[in-house]
Amino acid sequence: SSLLLMSGVVVTVGLGRRLARRRLRSRPLLFAFFVEMFSTFQICACTNELSLLGNVEPKPHTALTLTYGFTVLHGLTLAGSACNPCGTLQPMWSGGTSLRMGGIKIAAQFVAAVLARVFMHFIWSLEMAEPHLGALSQGCSSPMQTTEMQAFCIELLFSVVFQLAVLRAESVNPKYRVHLIALLITMLVYAGGNLTGAIFNPVLAFSLHADCFYDKFLSYSLVYWIAPCLGKFLILYVF
């Protein structure tokens, strides 16, 4: 049921992106907003569902296999979308994207994060699959299983590694690049998923753990918003 749900989200988002291309090409700002919103919605909704499958046996092989598979799927179906404020900062920094366009894309990403959370909570309330049972009663299911400083350093390091890999992989054939990035993300999730969740995406972190941001805003914003953005700026400064 979970796989069918995530596959349905991917198909629906694909149709939405195609419709946006046909109807909004003449309005670039609106087109950019909806394409970025649809794409980020797909990643947030699927990752929300994947987060419930972490305890499926055999552990952690099932969760890591699904992480790799859906990361490849996202890479193949969402080409051209950042789905991450840190990724949007790079063209803004280099002057390839205007401040207005970058702001619209980041706004679209956070709108999508909220919509994905609301949508997935509605689906979970229907309790159509076993992993959905009791999912809404968890509240702040904190991914931070270490000290705040260690979590900050881990997310900062992972962001630097990921952003550097994305830059260095730009010259790789696209059909191989998506697998390299998916493999790297899976390795980072395996290495630090039990400590911080290995998210390194501010929008995704907010969609997954909004309740934790409400309870401990300063702590979570430092680890899951500031650390990834700082990692991106370090890479931009060095390169």
mmCIF file of N, CA and C in Angstrom, residues 28-83:
data_model
loop_
_atom_site.group_PDB
_atom_site.id
_atom_site.type_symbol
_atom_site.label_atom_id
_atom_site.label_comp_id
_atom_site.label_asym_id
_atom_site.label_seq_id
_atom_site.Cartn_x
_atom_site.Cartn_y
_atom_site.Cartn_z
ATOM 1 N N PRO A 28 6.623 33.089 -16.661
ATOM 2 C CA PRO A 28 7.771 32.383 -16.073
ATOM 3 C C PRO A 28 7.769 32.312 -14.550
ATOM 4 N N LEU A 29 7.338 33.368 -13.863
ATOM 5 C CA LEU A 29 7.351 33.347 -12.401
ATOM 6 C C LEU A 29 6.338 32.344 -11.861
ATOM 7 N N LEU A 30 5.146 32.354 -12.433
ATOM 8 C CA LEU A 30 4.116 31.415 -12.005
ATOM 9 C C LEU A 30 4.497 29.990 -12.381
ATOM 10 N N PHE A 31 5.085 29.840 -13.550
ATOM 11 C CA PHE A 31 5.548 28.521 -13.991
ATOM 12 C C PHE A 31 6.610 27.969 -13.030
ATOM 13 N N ALA A 32 7.581 28.804 -12.678
ATOM 14 C CA ALA A 32 8.640 28.372 -11.767
ATOM 15 C C ALA A 32 8.072 28.000 -10.404
ATOM 16 N N PHE A 33 7.106 28.767 -9.927
ATOM 17 C CA PHE A 33 6.499 28.489 -8.617
ATOM 18 C C PHE A 33 5.825 27.128 -8.604
ATOM 19 N N PHE A 34 4.992 26.857 -9.596
ATOM 20 C CA PHE A 34 4.223 25.612 -9.578
ATOM 21 C C PHE A 34 5.100 24.391 -9.847
ATOM 22 N N VAL A 35 6.067 24.501 -10.752
ATOM 23 C CA VAL A 35 6.957 23.368 -11.014
ATOM 24 C C VAL A 35 7.768 23.028 -9.767
ATOM 25 N N GLU A 36 8.296 24.057 -9.104
ATOM 26 C CA GLU A 36 9.078 23.819 -7.881
ATOM 27 C C GLU A 36 8.179 23.281 -6.770
ATOM 28 N N MET A 37 6.952 23.775 -6.690
ATOM 29 C CA MET A 37 6.031 23.298 -5.662
ATOM 30 C C MET A 37 5.667 21.832 -5.884
ATOM 31 N N PHE A 38 5.323 21.467 -7.112
ATOM 32 C CA PHE A 38 4.984 20.076 -7.414
ATOM 33 C C PHE A 38 6.158 19.155 -7.104
ATOM 34 N N SER A 39 7.352 19.558 -7.524
ATOM 35 C CA SER A 39 8.532 18.708 -7.350
ATOM 36 C C SER A 39 8.864 18.509 -5.869
ATOM 37 N N THR A 40 8.836 19.590 -5.102
ATOM 38 C CA THR A 40 9.141 19.489 -3.681
ATOM 39 C C THR A 40 8.063 18.695 -2.951
ATOM 40 N N PHE A 41 6.819 18.834 -3.388
ATOM 41 C CA PHE A 41 5.725 18.047 -2.803
ATOM 42 C C PHE A 41 6.008 16.561 -2.961
ATOM 43 N N GLN A 42 6.473 16.152 -4.126
ATOM 44 C CA GLN A 42 6.767 14.735 -4.361
ATOM 45 C C GLN A 42 7.816 14.220 -3.390
ATOM 46 N N ILE A 43 8.908 14.956 -3.245
ATOM 47 C CA ILE A 43 9.974 14.505 -2.359
ATOM 48 C C ILE A 43 9.506 14.465 -0.907
ATOM 49 N N CYS A 44 8.805 15.499 -0.463
ATOM 50 C CA CYS A 44 8.363 15.561 0.933
ATOM 51 C C CYS A 44 7.325 14.486 1.236
ATOM 52 N N ALA A 45 6.357 14.303 0.346
ATOM 53 C CA ALA A 45 5.313 13.305 0.577
ATOM 54 C C ALA A 45 5.900 11.898 0.605
ATOM 55 N N CYS A 46 6.748 11.579 -0.352
ATOM 56 C CA CYS A 46 7.346 10.239 -0.400
ATOM 57 C C CYS A 46 8.254 9.996 0.804
ATOM 58 N N THR A 47 9.012 11.006 1.216
ATOM 59 C CA THR A 47 9.910 10.817 2.356
ATOM 60 C C THR A 47 9.131 10.701 3.654
ATOM 61 N N ASN A 48 8.009 11.412 3.773
ATOM 62 C CA ASN A 48 7.141 11.228 4.934
ATOM 63 C C ASN A 48 6.689 9.784 5.034
ATOM 64 N N GLU A 49 6.305 9.204 3.910
ATOM 65 C CA GLU A 49 5.863 7.802 3.918
ATOM 66 C C GLU A 49 7.032 6.863 4.187
ATOM 67 N N LEU A 50 8.188 7.147 3.593
ATOM 68 C CA LEU A 50 9.370 6.312 3.824
ATOM 69 C C LEU A 50 9.787 6.317 5.289
ATOM 70 N N SER A 51 9.556 7.435 5.966
ATOM 71 C CA SER A 51 9.949 7.519 7.374
ATOM 72 C C SER A 51 9.185 6.527 8.243
ATOM 73 N N LEU A 52 8.023 6.089 7.776
ATOM 74 C CA LEU A 52 7.246 5.099 8.526
ATOM 75 C C LEU A 52 7.716 3.676 8.260
ATOM 76 N N LEU A 53 8.533 3.507 7.231
ATOM 77 C CA LEU A 53 8.958 2.163 6.836
ATOM 78 C C LEU A 53 10.341 1.808 7.362
ATOM 79 N N GLY A 54 10.873 2.648 8.251
ATOM 80 C CA GLY A 54 12.224 2.411 8.751
ATOM 81 C C GLY A 54 12.352 1.159 9.593
ATOM 82 N N ASN A 55 11.238 0.707 10.173
ATOM 83 C CA ASN A 55 11.283 -0.475 11.037
ATOM 84 C C ASN A 55 10.832 -1.749 10.343
ATOM 85 N N VAL A 56 10.622 -1.671 9.023
ATOM 86 C CA VAL A 56 10.208 -2.856 8.277
ATOM 87 C C VAL A 56 11.383 -3.811 8.161
ATOM 88 N N GLU A 57 11.146 -5.073 8.472
ATOM 89 C CA GLU A 57 12.209 -6.071 8.380
ATOM 90 C C GLU A 57 12.458 -6.457 6.923
ATOM 91 N N PRO A 58 13.714 -6.803 6.568
ATOM 92 C CA PRO A 58 14.895 -6.752 7.451
ATOM 93 C C PRO A 58 15.433 -5.330 7.565
ATOM 94 N N LYS A 59 15.793 -4.955 8.781
ATOM 95 C CA LYS A 59 16.340 -3.617 9.046
ATOM 96 C C LYS A 59 17.859 -3.671 8.952
ATOM 97 N N PRO A 60 18.530 -2.648 8.449
ATOM 98 C CA PRO A 60 17.971 -1.467 7.766
ATOM 99 C C PRO A 60 17.881 -1.629 6.257
ATOM 100 N N HIS A 61 18.002 -2.882 5.788
ATOM 101 C CA HIS A 61 18.140 -3.112 4.350
ATOM 102 C C HIS A 61 16.933 -2.620 3.561
ATOM 103 N N THR A 62 15.738 -2.867 4.086
ATOM 104 C CA THR A 62 14.536 -2.448 3.364
ATOM 105 C C THR A 62 14.469 -0.926 3.229
ATOM 106 N N ALA A 63 14.696 -0.229 4.340
ATOM 107 C CA ALA A 63 14.625 1.234 4.322
ATOM 108 C C ALA A 63 15.694 1.822 3.402
ATOM 109 N N LEU A 64 16.906 1.279 3.437
ATOM 110 C CA LEU A 64 17.979 1.811 2.599
ATOM 111 C C LEU A 64 17.720 1.529 1.120
ATOM 112 N N THR A 65 17.191 0.339 0.821
ATOM 113 C CA THR A 65 16.863 0.013 -0.573
ATOM 114 C C THR A 65 15.792 0.941 -1.117
ATOM 115 N N LEU A 66 14.767 1.202 -0.308
ATOM 116 C CA LEU A 66 13.706 2.126 -0.734
ATOM 117 C C LEU A 66 14.240 3.550 -0.874
ATOM 118 N N THR A 67 15.135 3.937 0.030
ATOM 119 C CA THR A 67 15.743 5.267 -0.057
ATOM 120 C C THR A 67 16.495 5.428 -1.370
ATOM 121 N N TYR A 68 17.299 4.432 -1.698
ATOM 122 C CA TYR A 68 18.055 4.492 -2.952
ATOM 123 C C TYR A 68 17.122 4.499 -4.158
ATOM 124 N N GLY A 69 16.148 3.591 -4.171
ATOM 125 C CA GLY A 69 15.253 3.474 -5.308
ATOM 126 C C GLY A 69 14.456 4.745 -5.567
ATOM 127 N N PHE A 70 13.907 5.325 -4.498
ATOM 128 C CA PHE A 70 13.082 6.518 -4.705
ATOM 129 C C PHE A 70 13.946 7.752 -4.947
ATOM 130 N N THR A 71 15.172 7.773 -4.468
ATOM 131 C CA THR A 71 16.061 8.887 -4.792
ATOM 132 C C THR A 71 16.397 8.874 -6.277
ATOM 133 N N VAL A 72 16.639 7.685 -6.827
ATOM 134 C CA VAL A 72 16.854 7.569 -8.279
ATOM 135 C C VAL A 72 15.612 8.021 -9.034
ATOM 136 N N LEU A 73 14.444 7.598 -8.557
ATOM 137 C CA LEU A 73 13.187 7.978 -9.210
ATOM 138 C C LEU A 73 12.980 9.494 -9.178
ATOM 139 N N HIS A 74 13.277 10.109 -8.033
ATOM 140 C CA HIS A 74 13.160 11.573 -7.945
ATOM 141 C C HIS A 74 14.117 12.247 -8.922
ATOM 142 N N GLY A 75 15.332 11.733 -8.989
ATOM 143 C CA GLY A 75 16.315 12.332 -9.880
ATOM 144 C C GLY A 75 15.919 12.245 -11.345
ATOM 145 N N LEU A 76 15.262 11.141 -11.712
ATOM 146 C CA LEU A 76 14.859 10.953 -13.101
ATOM 147 C C LEU A 76 13.618 11.753 -13.463
ATOM 148 N N THR A 77 12.722 11.942 -12.509
ATOM 149 C CA THR A 77 11.433 12.580 -12.814
ATOM 150 C C THR A 77 11.394 14.068 -12.489
ATOM 151 N N LEU A 78 12.352 14.555 -11.688
ATOM 152 C CA LEU A 78 12.303 15.944 -11.240
ATOM 153 C C LEU A 78 13.490 16.760 -11.747
ATOM 154 N N ALA A 79 13.970 16.420 -12.904
ATOM 155 C CA ALA A 79 15.122 17.140 -13.472
ATOM 156 C C ALA A 79 14.795 18.618 -13.632
ATOM 157 N N GLY A 80 15.743 19.456 -13.228
ATOM 158 C CA GLY A 80 15.568 20.890 -13.343
ATOM 159 C C GLY A 80 15.007 21.567 -12.119
ATOM 160 N N SER A 81 14.606 20.799 -11.118
ATOM 161 C CA SER A 81 14.062 21.365 -9.876
ATOM 162 C C SER A 81 15.050 21.159 -8.742
ATOM 163 N N ALA A 82 15.196 22.170 -7.886
ATOM 164 C CA ALA A 82 16.137 22.083 -6.773
ATOM 165 C C ALA A 82 15.530 21.328 -5.597
ATOM 166 N N CYS A 83 14.282 21.656 -5.244
ATOM 167 C CA CYS A 83 13.573 21.011 -4.116
ATOM 168 C C CYS A 83 14.323 21.177 -2.800
#
